[in-house]
């Protein structure tokens, strides 16, 4: 019989203590696609609080705390900013297609930007990265105050943007000051919900004795969780696949780790799934592995002016 033990590490620290982040993800797409041409998502501490796409043409709140604290003027500004960003992304896709010598097919340009703040040390950081068709295209090195690219097709844009020192200084100010101010404001808005700590539920799932075993942690908040495996008391990393962190509809998160071993190996060894959340160890948790969890239950606008196109002239 397969011997599997679950150790759940729970925590007592508030989510509000530590490093916090404000992130935005913009995605522009072209070609024969069945989803919006442009989408934008905003997240605080990895939890979504706003959404926009080119079909609905409207920025909308996704949490009660932002809905209660920002009125119509805020959402009108966000909407206008994102409507303008859509055209920039359309232009950038066309420019990138020309540089990569592409004329057909579906293509995407993405940007992730935002900032982080450590409320213990006061340290801050910012980031801005562009991608094309899922690969790195451009990134901003704030320490060196310059743009860099891993591909030759990004060089003309890097030269253009690095020659504009006023723009670089403006971006530095945005990421070190403006973005941090908005992050702190959002954290204050959502203090009651963002401070919560919700422990994960852990499920061990296996379709049949020859299938991989999945350790599924779900329903936890904040998002920081570690899932690992031990074999006979030793850390075990072989044939282990860690899944992506995914949001649940109730604002909590889920993540899985799958291990592949033969039934005979299971019988001869003791495997342990270790789930760590917020740093404290609790070992008296009953294993529940009969059924899969029900996942369904469970001045920023100033940045828009820097969503330049990729042209070198």
XYZ file of C-alpha atoms in Angstrom:
313
model
C 0.000 0.000 0.000
C 1.284 3.461 -0.888
C 2.523 5.301 2.193
C 2.096 9.060 1.860
C 2.217 11.600 4.653
C 1.131 15.211 4.428
C 2.802 17.872 6.543
C 1.122 21.271 6.414
C 3.142 24.245 7.564
C 0.855 27.039 8.677
C 1.610 30.562 9.807
C 0.637 33.241 12.232
C 2.139 36.271 10.481
C -0.149 38.710 8.752
C 0.035 38.909 4.992
C 0.529 42.628 5.454
C 4.018 42.060 6.870
C 6.750 41.621 4.305
C 7.123 42.391 0.617
C 4.134 43.701 -1.320
C 3.690 44.177 -5.034
C 1.623 46.081 -7.557
C 1.713 44.485 -11.017
C 0.035 45.139 -14.334
C -0.095 42.730 -17.256
C -1.065 44.016 -20.707
C -1.506 41.660 -23.657
C -2.086 42.642 -27.270
C -2.894 39.963 -29.835
C -3.386 39.828 -33.599
C -4.392 37.220 -36.147
C -7.148 34.634 -36.063
C -7.933 34.655 -32.348
C -11.043 33.946 -30.291
C -10.217 36.214 -27.359
C -9.994 40.017 -26.948
C -7.452 41.911 -29.033
C -6.192 43.689 -25.905
C -6.482 42.849 -22.205
C -5.143 44.408 -19.011
C -5.071 42.957 -15.508
C -3.946 44.648 -12.291
C -2.824 42.743 -9.196
C -1.955 43.678 -5.631
C 0.034 40.986 -3.820
C -0.803 38.622 -6.708
C -4.552 39.109 -6.239
C -6.475 40.639 -9.151
C -8.232 43.925 -8.423
C -9.035 45.307 -11.894
C -9.658 44.129 -15.460
C -10.070 45.592 -18.947
C -10.421 44.173 -22.405
C -11.056 45.593 -25.855
C -14.417 43.848 -26.149
C -16.053 45.416 -23.119
C -14.018 48.659 -23.573
C -14.248 49.397 -19.869
C -11.980 49.059 -16.837
C -13.851 47.271 -14.061
C -13.142 46.505 -10.374
C -12.563 42.901 -9.313
C -12.474 43.362 -5.524
C -14.816 44.988 -3.082
C -12.065 47.114 -1.545
C -11.267 48.944 -4.794
C -14.966 49.265 -5.647
C -15.691 50.941 -2.317
C -12.746 53.356 -2.405
C -12.557 54.562 -6.015
C -15.469 56.127 -7.876
C -16.507 56.731 -11.460
C -13.740 59.267 -12.202
C -11.045 56.710 -11.388
C -12.552 54.058 -13.651
C -13.128 56.568 -16.452
C -9.438 57.549 -16.336
C -8.336 53.924 -16.308
C -10.604 53.171 -19.252
C -9.251 56.027 -21.353
C -5.654 55.086 -20.573
C -6.227 51.483 -21.609
C -8.138 52.363 -24.753
C -5.084 54.388 -25.806
C -2.740 51.554 -24.870
C -4.621 49.184 -27.167
C -3.547 51.150 -30.254
C 0.080 51.226 -29.105
C 0.056 47.454 -28.781
C -1.457 47.059 -32.263
C 1.341 49.199 -33.686
C 4.006 47.272 -31.764
C 2.786 43.927 -33.052
C 3.055 45.195 -36.611
C 6.566 46.566 -36.025
C 7.695 43.326 -34.388
C 6.250 41.253 -37.242
C 8.265 43.297 -39.729
C 11.472 42.889 -37.745
C 10.977 39.142 -37.427
C 10.027 38.945 -41.110
C 6.541 37.619 -40.372
C 3.431 38.334 -42.398
C 0.843 35.829 -41.176
C -0.230 33.977 -38.080
C -1.292 34.926 -34.554
C 1.163 37.070 -32.591
C 1.252 38.720 -29.171
C 3.020 41.593 -27.448
C 2.938 41.620 -23.658
C 4.181 43.916 -20.940
C 4.512 43.313 -17.220
C 5.348 46.318 -15.082
C 5.011 47.370 -11.484
C 6.798 47.777 -8.176
C 7.553 46.093 -4.854
C 7.789 47.487 -1.332
C 9.113 45.814 1.794
C 7.184 47.234 4.737
C 9.864 45.936 7.143
C 12.950 47.501 5.561
C 11.380 50.198 3.383
C 13.236 48.902 0.325
C 11.538 49.357 -3.035
C 12.054 48.003 -6.520
C 10.463 48.371 -9.944
C 10.268 46.279 -13.091
C 9.153 46.608 -16.691
C 9.449 43.793 -19.233
C 8.155 43.366 -22.770
C 7.618 40.044 -24.484
C 6.860 39.070 -28.069
C 5.198 35.741 -28.881
C 5.973 34.502 -25.384
C 9.698 35.282 -25.510
C 11.666 38.060 -23.804
C 11.961 41.138 -26.007
C 12.861 44.181 -23.869
C 13.477 44.832 -20.183
C 14.322 47.881 -18.116
C 17.364 47.687 -15.838
C 16.556 50.314 -13.224
C 19.906 50.004 -11.454
C 21.833 50.754 -14.622
C 19.083 53.020 -15.968
C 19.000 51.413 -19.392
C 16.951 49.116 -21.599
C 18.353 45.757 -22.644
C 17.273 43.116 -25.168
C 18.246 39.460 -25.727
C 17.381 39.533 -29.455
C 18.732 41.581 -32.396
C 15.210 42.635 -33.355
C 15.008 44.660 -30.141
C 18.232 46.598 -30.688
C 16.703 49.543 -32.653
C 14.183 50.137 -29.864
C 16.853 49.862 -27.157
C 18.999 52.468 -28.908
C 16.069 54.833 -29.242
C 14.815 54.513 -25.669
C 18.282 54.618 -24.068
C 19.053 57.890 -25.818
C 16.107 59.584 -24.116
C 17.535 60.274 -20.664
C 14.573 62.428 -19.628
C 12.248 59.501 -20.261
C 14.466 57.168 -18.253
C 14.470 59.573 -15.331
C 10.704 59.817 -15.566
C 10.371 56.065 -15.462
C 12.706 55.887 -12.471
C 10.531 58.394 -10.642
C 7.392 56.461 -11.519
C 8.680 53.118 -10.264
C 10.402 54.460 -7.149
C 7.744 56.964 -6.080
C 4.420 57.069 -7.926
C 3.940 53.316 -8.199
C 4.892 52.824 -4.533
C 2.390 55.476 -3.458
C -0.395 53.702 -5.329
C 0.664 50.354 -3.882
C 0.506 51.718 -0.340
C -2.877 53.290 -1.063
C -4.271 50.006 -2.373
C -2.870 48.136 0.620
C -4.671 50.559 2.909
C -7.892 50.167 0.919
C -7.742 46.398 1.179
C -6.229 46.184 4.638
C -8.968 44.036 6.116
C -8.802 41.436 3.354
C -5.120 41.683 2.425
C -4.067 41.165 6.043
C -5.849 37.852 6.289
C -4.024 34.560 6.501
C -5.870 31.511 5.211
C -4.226 28.121 5.555
C -4.161 25.705 2.612
C -6.216 22.585 2.231
C -4.053 19.735 0.975
C -5.229 16.819 -1.148
C -3.260 13.841 -2.410
C -4.758 12.709 -5.708
C -4.085 9.674 -7.889
C -6.270 8.287 -10.676
C -4.943 4.734 -10.407
C -1.898 2.951 -8.913
C 0.187 3.511 -12.040
C -0.629 7.237 -12.357
C 1.455 10.119 -10.986
C 0.523 11.409 -7.532
C -0.491 15.042 -7.252
C -0.153 17.064 -4.075
C -2.755 19.811 -4.391
C -2.703 22.822 -2.049
C -5.684 25.148 -2.403
C -7.615 27.878 -0.636
C -4.574 29.619 0.868
C -3.743 33.302 1.274
C -1.323 35.020 0.874
C 0.116 33.454 -2.254
C 3.530 32.410 -0.945
C 3.557 28.635 -0.680
C 6.197 25.935 -1.088
C 5.383 22.370 -2.076
C 8.148 19.785 -1.925
C 8.631 16.030 -1.565
C 10.674 13.882 0.784
C 11.670 10.248 0.306
C 12.590 8.282 3.404
C 13.310 11.507 5.290
C 15.457 13.062 2.537
C 14.558 15.809 0.086
C 13.467 14.338 -3.221
C 13.556 16.313 -6.510
C 13.571 13.664 -9.244
C 10.547 13.335 -11.526
C 8.748 16.186 -9.781
C 6.747 18.818 -11.677
C 5.646 21.974 -9.869
C 2.517 23.579 -11.266
C 1.858 27.293 -11.660
C 0.342 29.414 -8.907
C -3.317 29.919 -9.848
C -6.051 32.127 -8.374
C -9.338 30.851 -7.004
C -12.536 32.824 -7.500
C -12.703 33.741 -3.812
C -9.320 35.516 -3.903
C -7.306 32.625 -2.475
C -4.741 30.589 -4.426
C -3.971 27.035 -5.457
C -0.885 25.126 -6.576
C 0.073 21.540 -7.317
C 3.182 19.384 -7.378
C 3.160 16.054 -9.205
C 5.587 13.201 -8.631
C 6.120 10.252 -10.982
C 7.355 6.965 -9.511
C 6.506 3.308 -10.081
C 3.973 1.502 -7.845
C 6.760 -0.792 -6.642
C 8.849 2.191 -5.535
C 5.895 3.545 -3.589
C 5.565 0.259 -1.724
C 9.230 0.113 -0.736
C 9.630 3.730 0.372
C 7.928 6.419 2.390
C 7.131 9.575 0.408
C 6.101 12.803 2.126
C 4.490 15.840 0.536
C 5.527 19.003 2.376
C 3.386 22.136 2.034
C 4.837 25.285 3.585
C 2.745 28.399 4.122
C 3.724 31.333 6.300
C 6.485 29.504 8.094
C 5.026 27.532 11.012
C 4.926 23.732 11.123
C 1.761 21.870 12.098
C 1.854 18.070 11.804
C -1.516 17.026 13.185
C -3.467 17.469 9.985
C -5.690 14.675 8.777
C -4.989 13.474 5.217
C -7.900 14.058 2.864
C -7.257 12.485 -0.518
C -10.535 10.963 -1.596
C -11.820 13.764 -3.791
C -10.367 16.699 -5.674
C -11.074 20.129 -4.180
C -13.727 22.341 -5.718
C -11.655 25.159 -7.226
C -14.739 27.182 -8.134
C -15.654 27.751 -4.496
C -12.737 28.409 -3.370
C -0.883 58.574 -10.079
C -0.633 55.324 -12.033
C -2.156 56.681 -15.227
C 1.069 58.601 -15.848
C 2.655 55.357 -17.004
C 0.548 55.154 -20.147
C 2.588 57.860 -21.851
C 5.625 55.526 -21.729
C 3.930 52.736 -23.635
C 5.861 53.747 -26.708
C 5.909 51.872 -29.948
C 9.003 49.951 -30.997
C 9.956 52.233 -33.887
C 13.582 53.306 -34.022
C 12.778 56.673 -35.538
